[in-house]
Amino acid sequence: MDEEIDTRKINNSFLRDHNYATEADIISTVEFNPTGELLATGDKGGRVVVFQREQESKNQPHRRGEYNVYSTFQSHEPEFDYLKSLEIEEKINKIRWLPQQNAAYFLLSTNDKTVKLWKISERDKRPEGYNLKDEDGRIRDPTTITALRVPVLQPMDLMVEATPRRVFSNAHTYHINSISVSNDYETYMSTDDLRINLWNLEITNQSFNIVDIKPANMEELTEVITAAEFHPNQCNTFIYSSSKGSIRLCDMRASALCDNHSKFFEEPEDPSNRSFFSEIISSISDVKFSHSGRYLMTRDYLTVKVWDLNMESKPLETYQVHDYLRSKLCSLYENDCIFDKFECVWNGSDSVIMTGSYNNFFRMFDRNTKRDVTLEASRENSKPRAILKPRKVCVGGKRRKDEISVDSLDFSKKILHTAWHPSENIIAVAATNNLYIFQDKVN
């Protein structure tokens, strides 16, 4: 990654036709499975599309690592809450994979209210020769059955089936914003604006409330929970972030209800930067532990911060994602963009971090060399195997020919969701209704 940070080759992009793109096609989450062989996306229409990586073949070495559609299924349907007269959207908020234990794959997907556990399995044989059914599956008349047949398995075309194994519902009053699987792989937590619930993957009819910040009087509500995640290798520890820009680390061994945190991370505000928008832009939209478990990364509206778990007073590193928007906060407030929730991801070795921006730009920061780069995911410059050119945004003054002016940025094109392969330099970037997959230049 050292030398190659700004010459990433496009691997392939999964593009849906722009002319037919609807609101339902907008990608709302992207997630690699623990081996990186599969990549799942969820969209606003409640669909999950799973891509599988092609195996390397000797006669087509250049196609190494391409991802092709493996399975598509409808995960959630639109519902209606008759008690509250509320429509429940089918939009997939988050997907989390479970480690593979056998030939099948398992993933959790959630909309605003309901988490589902899906099993994705392959079938290439079908049983034939039933005694009680005919070949079309109709029940046979028992009086016509005169002999006993032994059913046999016949080969058939490979079929990938997605079946819902568990449905975890009726536990959230508010919208679920994140799910996280514990490293014991037996439990997971689901988080909404005011509460965090702990579930056992085998038990759907009960969950334990481990965080509850709902005040007795809702008029006293000052902050909401924006994201939560389990520690990668301690199943008792988790963090959650708030709309006030703070992060709380909790230990479930301390008490059953983690209303008191073990650690509290917050950066004091610089009074000279105080403005009407300070509170909105300090809200944390995403929080992620590093793979090592030593650091955590938070994303607010303008910056990405890296914190050391052993230092609560201030972040270890702060990276400006798009500081040139500071002068534009007023218009971003008026068009509601200031409330966009950007995600952030680590690479496999925790040395590079990536997050999205506007105009289909996404940013990478190398923590060792302190170099950063802005790249663009768009159809115009994304021919397969093209090398991405770094982009620059200029603020006022004279504009060089390869720079783009702040005033001409397109705020309707935003990259909120990104994912990084767990061990290789392959990234997935969701730009509205298109998924781009980039990989390091392969010599």
Coordinates of C-alpha atoms in Angstrom, one line a residue:
M1 CA 0.0 0.0 0.0
D2 CA 2.9 2.4 0.6
E3 CA 3.8 3.2 -3.0
E4 CA 0.5 2.1 -4.5
I5 CA -1.9 4.2 -2.4
D6 CA -2.9 6.4 -5.3
T7 CA -2.7 4.0 -8.2
R8 CA -5.5 1.6 -7.5
K9 CA -6.7 -0.4 -10.4
I10 CA -10.4 -0.9 -10.9
N11 CA -11.3 -4.5 -10.7
N12 CA -14.9 -4.3 -11.8
S13 CA -18.0 -2.4 -11.1
F14 CA -21.5 -3.7 -10.7
L15 CA -23.6 -1.1 -12.3
R16 CA -27.4 -1.0 -12.5
D17 CA -28.8 0.9 -15.4
H18 CA -29.1 4.6 -14.5
N19 CA -32.2 5.1 -16.7
Y20 CA -34.2 2.6 -14.6
A21 CA -32.7 3.3 -11.2
T22 CA -35.3 3.9 -8.6
E23 CA -35.2 4.9 -5.0
A24 CA -35.3 1.2 -4.1
D25 CA -32.0 0.5 -5.9
I26 CA -30.0 2.8 -3.7
I27 CA -27.4 0.7 -1.8
S28 CA -27.7 1.2 1.9
T29 CA -25.0 -1.2 3.3
V30 CA -21.9 -3.1 2.0
E31 CA -20.1 -5.8 3.9
F32 CA -17.3 -8.4 3.1
N33 CA -17.6 -11.8 4.8
P34 CA -14.7 -12.8 7.2
T35 CA -12.7 -14.5 4.4
G36 CA -13.4 -11.8 1.8
E37 CA -14.7 -14.5 -0.7
L38 CA -18.2 -13.0 -0.5
L39 CA -19.4 -9.4 -0.6
A40 CA -23.0 -8.5 0.4
T41 CA -24.9 -5.3 -0.4
G42 CA -28.3 -4.3 0.9
D43 CA -30.6 -1.7 -0.7
K44 CA -33.5 0.5 0.1
G45 CA -35.9 -2.0 -1.6
G46 CA -35.1 -4.7 1.0
R47 CA -33.0 -6.8 -1.3
V48 CA -29.6 -8.4 -0.5
V49 CA -27.2 -9.1 -3.3
V50 CA -24.3 -11.4 -2.6
F51 CA -21.3 -11.4 -4.8
Q52 CA -18.7 -14.3 -5.0
R53 CA -15.1 -13.9 -5.9
E54 CA -14.0 -15.8 -9.0
Q55 CA -11.4 -18.4 -8.4
E56 CA -8.0 -17.7 -10.1
S57 CA -7.8 -19.5 -13.5
K58 CA -4.5 -20.2 -15.3
N59 CA -6.0 -19.3 -18.8
Q60 CA -7.4 -16.0 -17.6
P61 CA -5.0 -14.6 -14.9
H62 CA -6.2 -11.0 -15.5
R63 CA -9.6 -11.9 -14.2
R64 CA -8.2 -12.7 -10.8
G65 CA -10.5 -11.6 -8.0
E66 CA -13.5 -10.5 -10.0
Y67 CA -16.7 -10.5 -8.0
N68 CA -19.9 -11.9 -9.7
V69 CA -23.4 -12.1 -8.5
Y70 CA -23.8 -15.3 -6.4
S71 CA -27.3 -14.9 -4.9
T72 CA -30.0 -12.3 -4.8
F73 CA -32.9 -12.4 -2.3
Q74 CA -35.6 -10.3 -0.8
S75 CA -34.7 -9.9 2.9
H76 CA -37.3 -7.5 4.2
E77 CA -40.8 -6.5 3.0
P78 CA -42.5 -3.2 3.7
E79 CA -44.7 -3.6 6.8
F80 CA -47.3 -1.5 8.7
D81 CA -47.5 -1.0 12.4
Y82 CA -51.2 -0.8 13.0
L83 CA -50.9 0.2 16.7
K84 CA -48.8 3.3 15.8
S85 CA -50.1 3.9 12.3
L86 CA -46.5 3.8 11.0
E87 CA -45.1 2.4 7.9
I88 CA -42.0 0.3 8.5
E89 CA -39.6 0.6 5.5
E90 CA -38.0 -2.5 4.0
K91 CA -34.6 -0.7 3.6
I92 CA -31.7 -2.8 4.8
N93 CA -29.8 -0.7 7.4
K94 CA -26.9 -3.1 8.1
I95 CA -25.6 -6.6 7.2
R96 CA -23.2 -8.6 9.4
W97 CA -21.7 -12.0 8.3
L98 CA -21.1 -14.8 10.7
P99 CA -17.9 -16.9 10.4
Q100 CA -18.3 -19.9 8.2
Q101 CA -18.7 -23.2 10.2
N102 CA -19.8 -25.5 7.4
A103 CA -20.6 -25.5 3.7
A104 CA -23.3 -22.8 4.2
Y105 CA -22.9 -19.1 4.8
F106 CA -24.9 -17.1 7.4
L107 CA -25.6 -13.4 7.6
L108 CA -27.7 -11.1 9.7
S109 CA -29.6 -8.3 8.0
T110 CA -31.8 -5.6 9.6
N111 CA -34.2 -3.0 8.7
D112 CA -35.6 -0.4 11.2
K113 CA -37.3 -3.0 13.4
T114 CA -36.5 -6.6 12.6
V115 CA -33.2 -8.5 12.4
K116 CA -33.1 -11.7 10.3
L117 CA -30.6 -14.5 10.2
W118 CA -30.2 -15.9 6.6
K119 CA -28.6 -19.1 5.5
I120 CA -27.1 -19.2 2.0
S121 CA -26.4 -22.7 0.7
E122 CA -25.7 -24.5 -2.5
R123 CA -27.7 -27.4 -4.0
D124 CA -26.6 -29.4 -7.0
K125 CA -28.6 -32.6 -6.4
R126 CA -32.3 -33.3 -6.1
P127 CA -34.1 -36.4 -4.7
E128 CA -36.3 -38.3 -7.2
G129 CA -38.5 -41.3 -6.8
Y130 CA -40.7 -40.5 -3.8
N131 CA -43.2 -43.1 -2.7
L132 CA -46.1 -40.7 -1.6
K133 CA -45.6 -38.0 -4.2
D134 CA -45.4 -38.0 -8.0
E135 CA -42.6 -36.1 -9.9
D136 CA -44.6 -32.8 -9.8
G137 CA -44.9 -33.0 -6.0
R138 CA -48.6 -33.9 -5.9
I139 CA -49.7 -36.4 -3.3
R140 CA -50.4 -39.8 -4.9
D141 CA -53.5 -41.8 -4.2
P142 CA -52.4 -44.4 -1.5
T143 CA -54.5 -47.1 -3.2
T144 CA -52.3 -46.8 -6.4
I145 CA -49.1 -47.3 -4.5
T146 CA -48.1 -51.0 -5.0
A147 CA -44.4 -51.0 -4.6
L148 CA -41.8 -49.4 -2.3
R149 CA -39.3 -47.2 -4.1
V150 CA -35.9 -46.0 -2.8
P151 CA -35.5 -42.3 -3.6
V152 CA -32.2 -41.4 -5.4
L153 CA -30.3 -38.2 -5.7
Q154 CA -30.0 -36.9 -9.2
P155 CA -27.5 -34.2 -10.3
M156 CA -29.0 -30.8 -11.2
D157 CA -27.9 -27.3 -12.1
L158 CA -26.2 -25.6 -9.2
M159 CA -28.8 -23.6 -7.2
V160 CA -28.0 -21.1 -4.5
E161 CA -30.8 -20.9 -1.9
A162 CA -31.3 -18.2 0.7
T163 CA -33.5 -19.3 3.6
P164 CA -34.5 -17.3 6.7
R165 CA -33.4 -19.3 9.8
R166 CA -34.4 -16.9 12.6
V167 CA -36.4 -13.7 12.8
F168 CA -35.6 -11.4 15.8
S169 CA -38.5 -8.9 16.1
N170 CA -40.6 -6.8 18.5
A171 CA -37.6 -5.6 20.7
H172 CA -37.1 -2.0 19.4
T173 CA -39.3 1.0 19.8
Y174 CA -37.0 3.2 17.8
H175 CA -35.1 2.5 14.5
I176 CA -32.2 0.0 14.6
N177 CA -29.0 1.8 13.4
S178 CA -26.4 -1.0 13.9
I179 CA -25.9 -4.7 14.7
S180 CA -22.7 -6.3 15.8
V181 CA -21.7 -9.9 16.4
S182 CA -19.7 -10.8 19.4
N183 CA -16.5 -12.8 19.0
D184 CA -18.1 -15.8 20.8
Y185 CA -20.4 -16.0 17.7
E186 CA -23.2 -17.0 20.0
T187 CA -24.6 -13.5 20.7
Y188 CA -25.1 -10.2 18.9
M189 CA -26.4 -6.8 19.8
S190 CA -28.8 -4.6 18.0
T191 CA -28.9 -0.8 18.7
D192 CA -31.5 1.8 18.2
D193 CA -31.5 5.5 19.2
L194 CA -32.0 4.9 22.9
R195 CA -31.4 1.3 23.7
I196 CA -29.0 -1.6 23.0
N197 CA -30.3 -5.2 23.1
L198 CA -28.2 -8.4 23.5
W199 CA -29.5 -11.5 21.7
N200 CA -28.6 -15.1 21.6
L201 CA -28.4 -16.3 17.9
E202 CA -30.5 -19.3 18.8
I203 CA -33.3 -17.5 20.8
T204 CA -35.7 -15.2 19.0
N205 CA -38.3 -14.5 21.6
Q206 CA -36.2 -12.8 24.2
S207 CA -33.4 -10.3 24.3
F208 CA -31.6 -8.5 27.2
N209 CA -31.5 -4.8 27.4
I210 CA -27.9 -3.8 28.2
V211 CA -28.0 0.0 27.6
D212 CA -31.0 2.3 28.1
I213 CA -30.5 6.0 27.9
K214 CA -34.2 6.9 27.6
P215 CA -35.0 9.6 30.1
A216 CA -38.2 9.4 32.3
N217 CA -39.4 12.6 30.6
M218 CA -38.7 12.6 26.8
E219 CA -38.4 16.4 26.9
E220 CA -35.2 16.0 28.8
L221 CA -33.6 14.0 25.9
T222 CA -30.3 15.5 24.9
E223 CA -28.5 12.8 22.9
V224 CA -29.2 9.6 21.0
I225 CA -27.1 6.5 20.3
T226 CA -25.7 6.6 16.7
A227 CA -23.7 3.3 16.5
A228 CA -22.4 0.4 18.6
E229 CA -19.8 -2.3 18.1
F230 CA -18.4 -5.3 20.0
H231 CA -14.7 -5.5 20.7
P232 CA -13.1 -7.8 18.1
N233 CA -11.5 -10.2 20.7
Q234 CA -13.2 -9.6 24.0
C235 CA -16.9 -10.7 24.1
N236 CA -17.6 -8.7 27.2
T237 CA -16.6 -5.3 25.9
F238 CA -18.4 -3.0 23.5
I239 CA -18.5 0.7 22.5
Y240 CA -21.3 3.0 21.5
S241 CA -21.2 6.5 20.1
S242 CA -23.6 9.4 20.6
S243 CA -25.0 12.4 18.7
K244 CA -23.0 14.6 21.1
G245 CA -19.7 13.3 19.8
S246 CA -18.8 11.1 22.7
I247 CA -17.9 7.4 22.8
R248 CA -18.6 5.1 25.8
L249 CA -16.8 1.9 26.4
C250 CA -18.8 -0.6 28.5
D251 CA -17.9 -3.9 30.2
M252 CA -20.8 -6.4 30.6
R253 CA -18.9 -8.1 33.5
A254 CA -19.4 -4.9 35.6
S255 CA -23.2 -5.1 35.6
A256 CA -26.1 -6.5 33.6
L257 CA -27.3 -3.0 32.7
C258 CA -24.3 -1.0 31.3
D259 CA -25.7 2.4 32.2
N260 CA -22.3 3.3 33.7
H261 CA -19.5 3.2 31.2
S262 CA -15.9 2.0 31.9
K263 CA -14.3 4.6 29.7
F264 CA -15.5 7.9 28.1
F265 CA -13.9 9.3 25.0
E266 CA -14.6 12.9 24.1
E267 CA -12.6 15.7 22.6
P268 CA -13.2 19.1 24.3
E269 CA -14.5 21.6 21.7
D270 CA -12.2 24.4 20.6
P271 CA -14.1 27.6 21.6
S272 CA -12.7 29.5 18.6
N273 CA -14.4 27.1 16.2
R274 CA -17.8 27.3 17.9
S275 CA -20.7 27.9 15.6
F276 CA -24.5 27.3 15.2
F277 CA -23.6 24.0 13.5
S278 CA -21.0 22.7 16.1
E279 CA -23.4 20.3 17.7
I280 CA -24.7 18.8 14.5
I281 CA -21.3 18.3 12.9
S282 CA -19.8 16.7 16.1
S283 CA -22.4 13.9 16.0
I284 CA -20.6 10.6 15.4
S285 CA -22.0 8.7 12.4
D286 CA -19.8 5.5 12.6
V287 CA -17.5 3.9 15.1
K288 CA -15.2 0.9 14.4
F289 CA -12.6 -1.0 16.5
S290 CA -9.3 -1.7 14.7
H291 CA -8.7 -5.4 13.9
S292 CA -6.1 -5.5 16.7
G293 CA -8.6 -4.1 19.2
R294 CA -6.2 -1.5 20.4
Y295 CA -7.7 1.5 18.6
L296 CA -11.1 2.8 17.6
M297 CA -12.0 5.1 14.8
T298 CA -14.9 7.5 14.7
R299 CA -16.4 9.5 11.8
D300 CA -18.2 12.8 12.3
Y301 CA -19.3 15.1 9.6
L302 CA -16.0 16.7 8.8
T303 CA -13.3 14.4 10.3
V304 CA -12.2 10.9 11.0
K305 CA -10.5 10.4 14.4
V306 CA -8.4 7.5 15.7
W307 CA -8.5 6.9 19.5
D308 CA -6.2 4.8 21.6
L309 CA -8.3 2.8 24.0
N310 CA -5.8 3.8 26.8
M311 CA -6.2 7.5 26.3
E312 CA -9.6 9.0 26.8
S313 CA -8.8 12.7 26.8
K314 CA -8.2 13.3 23.1
P315 CA -7.8 11.4 19.8
L316 CA -4.5 10.1 18.7
E317 CA -5.0 11.2 15.1
T318 CA -7.5 13.5 13.4
Y319 CA -7.9 13.5 9.6
Q320 CA -9.8 16.2 7.8
V321 CA -12.1 14.6 5.3
H322 CA -13.5 17.6 3.5
D323 CA -12.5 20.7 5.5
Y324 CA -13.4 22.9 2.5
L325 CA -17.1 22.4 3.4
R326 CA -16.7 24.4 6.6
S327 CA -17.8 27.5 4.7
K328 CA -20.7 25.7 3.1
L329 CA -22.4 24.4 6.3
C330 CA -25.3 26.9 5.9
S331 CA -26.4 25.6 2.5
L332 CA -25.6 22.0 3.6
Y333 CA -28.0 22.5 6.5
E334 CA -30.7 23.9 4.2
N335 CA -30.5 20.9 1.9
D336 CA -30.3 18.4 4.8
C337 CA -26.9 17.0 3.7
I338 CA -25.4 18.0 7.1
F339 CA -27.3 15.0 8.5
D340 CA -25.7 12.5 6.2
K341 CA -24.2 9.5 8.0
F342 CA -20.8 8.6 6.5
E343 CA -19.2 5.3 7.4
C344 CA -15.5 4.6 7.9
V345 CA -13.4 1.4 7.5
W346 CA -9.9 0.1 8.3
N347 CA -7.8 -2.0 6.0
G348 CA -6.7 -5.5 7.1
S349 CA -3.6 -4.3 8.8
D350 CA -5.1 -1.1 10.5
S351 CA -2.5 1.0 8.6
V352 CA -4.9 2.8 6.2
I353 CA -8.4 4.1 6.8
M354 CA -11.1 5.0 4.2
T355 CA -14.3 7.0 4.3
G356 CA -16.6 8.7 1.8
S357 CA -17.4 12.2 0.8
Y358 CA -19.5 14.1 -1.8
N359 CA -19.3 14.2 -5.6
N360 CA -18.7 10.4 -5.5
F361 CA -15.3 11.1 -3.9
F362 CA -13.8 8.8 -1.2
R363 CA -10.8 9.5 0.9
M364 CA -7.9 7.3 2.1
F365 CA -5.4 8.2 4.9
D366 CA -2.2 6.3 5.4
R367 CA -1.5 6.3 9.1
N368 CA 2.2 5.6 8.8
T369 CA 3.2 8.0 6.0
K370 CA 0.5 10.6 6.8
R371 CA -0.3 10.8 3.1
D372 CA -3.9 11.0 1.9
V373 CA -5.6 10.7 -1.4
T374 CA -9.0 11.6 -2.8
L375 CA -10.4 9.2 -5.4
E376 CA -13.6 9.2 -7.4
A377 CA -16.0 6.4 -8.1
S378 CA -17.9 7.4 -11.2
R379 CA -18.9 5.8 -14.5
E380 CA -17.1 8.3 -16.6
N381 CA -13.6 7.4 -15.3
S382 CA -14.3 3.9 -14.3
K383 CA -13.5 1.6 -17.2
P384 CA -12.5 -1.9 -16.0
R385 CA -8.8 -2.0 -15.2
A386 CA -8.3 1.7 -15.5
I387 CA -6.0 3.4 -13.0
L388 CA -7.8 5.9 -10.8
K389 CA -6.4 9.4 -10.8
P390 CA -6.2 11.3 -7.5
R391 CA -8.6 14.2 -7.4
K392 CA -8.1 17.7 -5.8
V393 CA -10.6 20.2 -4.6
C394 CA -9.6 23.9 -4.8
V395 CA -11.0 26.6 -2.5
G396 CA -11.1 30.0 -4.0
G397 CA -8.3 31.6 -6.0
K398 CA -7.1 30.2 -9.3
R399 CA -8.1 26.7 -10.2
R400 CA -5.7 24.4 -11.9
K401 CA -7.0 22.4 -14.8
D402 CA -7.1 19.1 -13.0
E403 CA -8.8 20.5 -9.9
I404 CA -12.5 20.8 -9.1
S405 CA -14.0 23.9 -7.5
V406 CA -15.9 23.6 -4.2
D407 CA -18.8 25.3 -5.8
S408 CA -19.2 22.7 -8.5
L409 CA -19.3 19.7 -6.2
D410 CA -22.5 17.5 -6.6
F411 CA -23.9 17.0 -3.1
S412 CA -26.5 14.5 -4.4
K413 CA -23.7 12.1 -5.3
K414 CA -22.3 10.9 -2.0
I415 CA -20.4 7.8 -0.8
L416 CA -21.8 6.8 2.6
H417 CA -21.0 3.1 2.5
T418 CA -17.6 1.4 2.0
A419 CA -16.0 -1.9 2.8
W420 CA -12.4 -3.2 2.8
H421 CA -11.4 -6.8 2.2
P422 CA -10.3 -8.4 5.5
S423 CA -6.8 -9.3 4.2
E424 CA -6.2 -7.9 0.7
N425 CA -6.2 -4.4 -0.8
I426 CA -9.7 -4.8 -2.4
I427 CA -12.3 -2.2 -1.5
A428 CA -16.0 -1.9 -2.3
V429 CA -17.6 1.5 -2.6
A430 CA -21.3 2.2 -2.9
A431 CA -22.1 5.3 -5.0
T432 CA -25.9 5.7 -4.8
N433 CA -27.2 2.7 -6.8
N434 CA -23.8 1.5 -8.2
L435 CA -21.3 -0.7 -6.5
Y436 CA -17.6 -0.2 -7.5
I437 CA -14.9 -2.8 -6.6
F438 CA -11.3 -1.5 -6.8
Q439 CA -8.1 -3.4 -6.2
D440 CA -4.5 -2.6 -5.9
K441 CA -2.5 -2.5 -9.1
V442 CA -1.5 -6.1 -9.9
N443 CA 1.8 -6.2 -11.7

